[in-house]
Tab-separated table of C-alpha atoms in Angstrom:
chain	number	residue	atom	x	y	z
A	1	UNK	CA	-3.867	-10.974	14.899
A	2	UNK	CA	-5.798	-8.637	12.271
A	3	UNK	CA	-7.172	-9.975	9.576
A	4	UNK	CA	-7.910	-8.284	6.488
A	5	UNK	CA	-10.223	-9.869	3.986
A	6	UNK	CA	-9.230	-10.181	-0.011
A	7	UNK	CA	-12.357	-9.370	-1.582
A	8	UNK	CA	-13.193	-11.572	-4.397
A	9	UNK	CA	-10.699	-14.053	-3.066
A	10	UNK	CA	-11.747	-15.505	0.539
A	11	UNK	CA	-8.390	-15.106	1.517
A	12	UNK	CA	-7.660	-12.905	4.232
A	13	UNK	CA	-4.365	-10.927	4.678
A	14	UNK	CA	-2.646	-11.088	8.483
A	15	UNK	CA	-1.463	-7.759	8.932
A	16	UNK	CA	-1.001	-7.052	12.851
A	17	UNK	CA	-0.743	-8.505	16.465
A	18	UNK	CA	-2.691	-7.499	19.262
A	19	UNK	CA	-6.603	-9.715	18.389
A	20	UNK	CA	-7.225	-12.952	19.929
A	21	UNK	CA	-8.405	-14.387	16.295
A	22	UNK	CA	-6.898	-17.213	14.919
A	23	UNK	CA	-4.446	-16.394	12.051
A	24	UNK	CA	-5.564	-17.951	8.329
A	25	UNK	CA	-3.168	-19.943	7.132
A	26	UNK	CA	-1.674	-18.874	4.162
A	27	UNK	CA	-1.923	-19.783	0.464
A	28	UNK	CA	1.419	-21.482	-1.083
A	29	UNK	CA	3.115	-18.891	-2.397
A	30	UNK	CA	3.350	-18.176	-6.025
A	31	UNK	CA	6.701	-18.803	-8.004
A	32	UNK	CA	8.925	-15.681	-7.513
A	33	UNK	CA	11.702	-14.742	-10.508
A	34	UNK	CA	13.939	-12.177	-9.712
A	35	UNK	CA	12.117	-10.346	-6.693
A	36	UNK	CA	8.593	-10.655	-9.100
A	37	UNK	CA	5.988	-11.903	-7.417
A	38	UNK	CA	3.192	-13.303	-10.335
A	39	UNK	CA	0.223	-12.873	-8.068
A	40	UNK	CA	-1.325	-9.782	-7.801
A	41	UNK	CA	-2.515	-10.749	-3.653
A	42	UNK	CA	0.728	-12.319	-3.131
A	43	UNK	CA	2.478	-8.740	-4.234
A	44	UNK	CA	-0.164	-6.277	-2.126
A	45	UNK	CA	-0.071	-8.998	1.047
A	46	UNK	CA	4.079	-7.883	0.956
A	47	UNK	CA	3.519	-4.112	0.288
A	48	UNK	CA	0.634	-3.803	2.564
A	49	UNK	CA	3.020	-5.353	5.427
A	50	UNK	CA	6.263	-3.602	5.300
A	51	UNK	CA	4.745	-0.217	4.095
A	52	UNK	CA	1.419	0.205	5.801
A	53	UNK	CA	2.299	-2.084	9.240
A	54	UNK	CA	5.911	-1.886	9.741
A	55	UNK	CA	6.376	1.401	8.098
A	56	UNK	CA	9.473	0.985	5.926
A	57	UNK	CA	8.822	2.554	3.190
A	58	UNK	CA	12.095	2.219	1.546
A	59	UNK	CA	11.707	-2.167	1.547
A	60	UNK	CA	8.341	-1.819	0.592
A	61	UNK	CA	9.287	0.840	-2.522
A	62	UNK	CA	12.827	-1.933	-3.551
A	63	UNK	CA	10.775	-4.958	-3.599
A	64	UNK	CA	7.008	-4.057	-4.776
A	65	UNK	CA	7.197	-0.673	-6.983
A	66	UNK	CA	8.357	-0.504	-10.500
A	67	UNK	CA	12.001	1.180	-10.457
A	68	UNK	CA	11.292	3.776	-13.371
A	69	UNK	CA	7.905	4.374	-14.991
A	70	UNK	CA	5.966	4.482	-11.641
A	71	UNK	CA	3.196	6.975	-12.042
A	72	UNK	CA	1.137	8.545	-9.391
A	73	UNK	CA	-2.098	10.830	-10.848
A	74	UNK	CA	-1.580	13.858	-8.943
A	75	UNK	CA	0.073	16.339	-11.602
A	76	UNK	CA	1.132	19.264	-8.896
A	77	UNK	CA	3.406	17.034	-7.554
A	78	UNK	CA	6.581	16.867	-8.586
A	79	UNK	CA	9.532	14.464	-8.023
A	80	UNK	CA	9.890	10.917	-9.048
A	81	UNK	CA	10.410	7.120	-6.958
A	82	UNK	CA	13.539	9.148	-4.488
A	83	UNK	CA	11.046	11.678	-3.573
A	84	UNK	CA	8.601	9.774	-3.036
A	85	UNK	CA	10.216	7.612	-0.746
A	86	UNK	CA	11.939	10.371	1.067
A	87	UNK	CA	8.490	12.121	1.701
A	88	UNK	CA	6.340	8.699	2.814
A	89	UNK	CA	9.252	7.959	5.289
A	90	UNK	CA	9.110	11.278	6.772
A	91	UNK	CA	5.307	10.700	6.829
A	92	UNK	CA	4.713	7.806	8.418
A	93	UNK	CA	8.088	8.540	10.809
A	94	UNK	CA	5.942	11.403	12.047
A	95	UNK	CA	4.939	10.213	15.867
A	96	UNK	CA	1.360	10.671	16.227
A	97	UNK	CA	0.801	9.935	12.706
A	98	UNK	CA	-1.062	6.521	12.609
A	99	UNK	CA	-2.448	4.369	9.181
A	100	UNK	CA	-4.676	0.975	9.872
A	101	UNK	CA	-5.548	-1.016	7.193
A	102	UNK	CA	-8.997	-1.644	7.112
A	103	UNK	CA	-9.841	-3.891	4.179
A	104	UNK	CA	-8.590	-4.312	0.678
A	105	UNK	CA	-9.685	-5.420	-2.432
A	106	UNK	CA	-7.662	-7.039	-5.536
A	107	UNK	CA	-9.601	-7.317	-8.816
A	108	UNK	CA	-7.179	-8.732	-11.782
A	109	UNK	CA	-4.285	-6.093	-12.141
A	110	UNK	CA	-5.846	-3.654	-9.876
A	111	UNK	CA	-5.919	-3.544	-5.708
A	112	UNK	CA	-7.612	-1.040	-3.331
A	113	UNK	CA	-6.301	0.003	0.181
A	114	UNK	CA	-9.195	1.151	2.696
A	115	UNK	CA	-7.099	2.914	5.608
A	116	UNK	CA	-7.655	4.735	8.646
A	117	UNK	CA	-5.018	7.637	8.642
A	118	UNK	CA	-4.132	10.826	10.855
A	119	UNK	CA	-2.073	12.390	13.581
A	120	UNK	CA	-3.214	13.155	17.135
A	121	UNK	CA	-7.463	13.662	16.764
A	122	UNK	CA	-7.852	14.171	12.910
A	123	UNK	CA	-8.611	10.617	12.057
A	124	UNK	CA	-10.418	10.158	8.307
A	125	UNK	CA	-10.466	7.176	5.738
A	126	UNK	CA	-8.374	6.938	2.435
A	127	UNK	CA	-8.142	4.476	-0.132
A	128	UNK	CA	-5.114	3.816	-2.511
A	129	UNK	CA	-6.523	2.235	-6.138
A	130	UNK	CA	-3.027	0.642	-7.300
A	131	UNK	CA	-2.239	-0.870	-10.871
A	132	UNK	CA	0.008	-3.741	-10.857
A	133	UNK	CA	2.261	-4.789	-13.952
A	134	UNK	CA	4.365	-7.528	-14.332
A	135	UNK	CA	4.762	-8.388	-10.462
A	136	UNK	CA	5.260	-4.603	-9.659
A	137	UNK	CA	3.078	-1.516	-8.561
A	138	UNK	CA	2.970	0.446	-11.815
A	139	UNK	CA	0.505	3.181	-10.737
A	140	UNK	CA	-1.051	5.321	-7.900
A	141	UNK	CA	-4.377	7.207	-7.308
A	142	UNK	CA	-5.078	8.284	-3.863
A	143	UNK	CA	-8.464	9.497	-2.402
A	144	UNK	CA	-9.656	10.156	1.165
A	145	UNK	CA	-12.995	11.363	2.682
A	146	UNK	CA	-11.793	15.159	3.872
A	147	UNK	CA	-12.655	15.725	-0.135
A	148	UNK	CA	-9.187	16.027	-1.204
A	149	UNK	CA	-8.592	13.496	-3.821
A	150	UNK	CA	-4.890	13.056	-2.672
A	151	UNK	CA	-4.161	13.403	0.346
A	152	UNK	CA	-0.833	14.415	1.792
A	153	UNK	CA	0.976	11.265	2.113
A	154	UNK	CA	0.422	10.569	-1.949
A	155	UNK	CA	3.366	9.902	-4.129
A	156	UNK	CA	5.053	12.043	-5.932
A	157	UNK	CA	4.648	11.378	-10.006
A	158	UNK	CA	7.619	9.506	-11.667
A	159	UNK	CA	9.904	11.780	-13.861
A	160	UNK	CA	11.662	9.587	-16.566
């Protein structure tokens, strides 16, 4: 199993099969009201599993992502949540197109993805900076190392 460990937290997120490790056991869940999660880690542990390691983007989007308001920092794209689900699916359906989750890092209302990404040889890191509110993902900046400061997969910015 791959573990990835919570900064700050000395928790450790179990994202993957495939390591002989042993698995950390879990922290008790926080209390959950209406699909809202109050724990920042207990909110990124569910995104970071059904969008990064089982790739459905559209779960991960329903139960983790604000449903209007959401706003990603890349003005030249357009579109809003739809889009941006549409596009990420697409993405991450592609089949040489891989994403492993190196670490991540939760301060307060804020988390940070460090990723792996790429298709056939291109392979280059990327980290997601997300801003949770109120149990949800409320905002998006996306950087990786080719020196674009979003990167292809990024969300599309929320039209209200």
């Amino acid at each position: 199993m791959t573990r990835v460990r919570l900064l700050g937290t000395g928790q450790h997120l179990a994202l993957s099969s495939g390591s002989n490790r042993a698995p950390v056991a879990p922290p008790v869940a926080p209390p959950v009201r209406s699909g809202l999660v109050d724990d920042p880690r207990q909110l990124m542990e569910r995104f970071i599993d059904l969008f990064y390691r089982r790739r459905q983007v559209r779960a991960a989007f329903e139960s983790c992502v604000v449903r209007t308001g959401f706003r990603d920092h890349d003005p030249s794209r357009p579109g809003g949540r739809q889009a941006a689900i549409e596009m990420l699916a697409r993405k991450l359906a592609e089949p040489d197109f891989f994403v492993e989750v190196e670490r991540v890092f939760l301060d307060g209302d804020r988390a940070v993805v460090h990723t792996w990404v790429g298709s056939g040889t291109d392979r280059h890191q990327r980290l997601d900076l997300f801003r949770i509110d109120a149990g949800r993902i409320v905002e998006h900046w996306g950087f990786d190392e080719t020196g674009r400061s979003v990167c292809a997969h990024s969300l599309p910015t929320e039209t209200a």
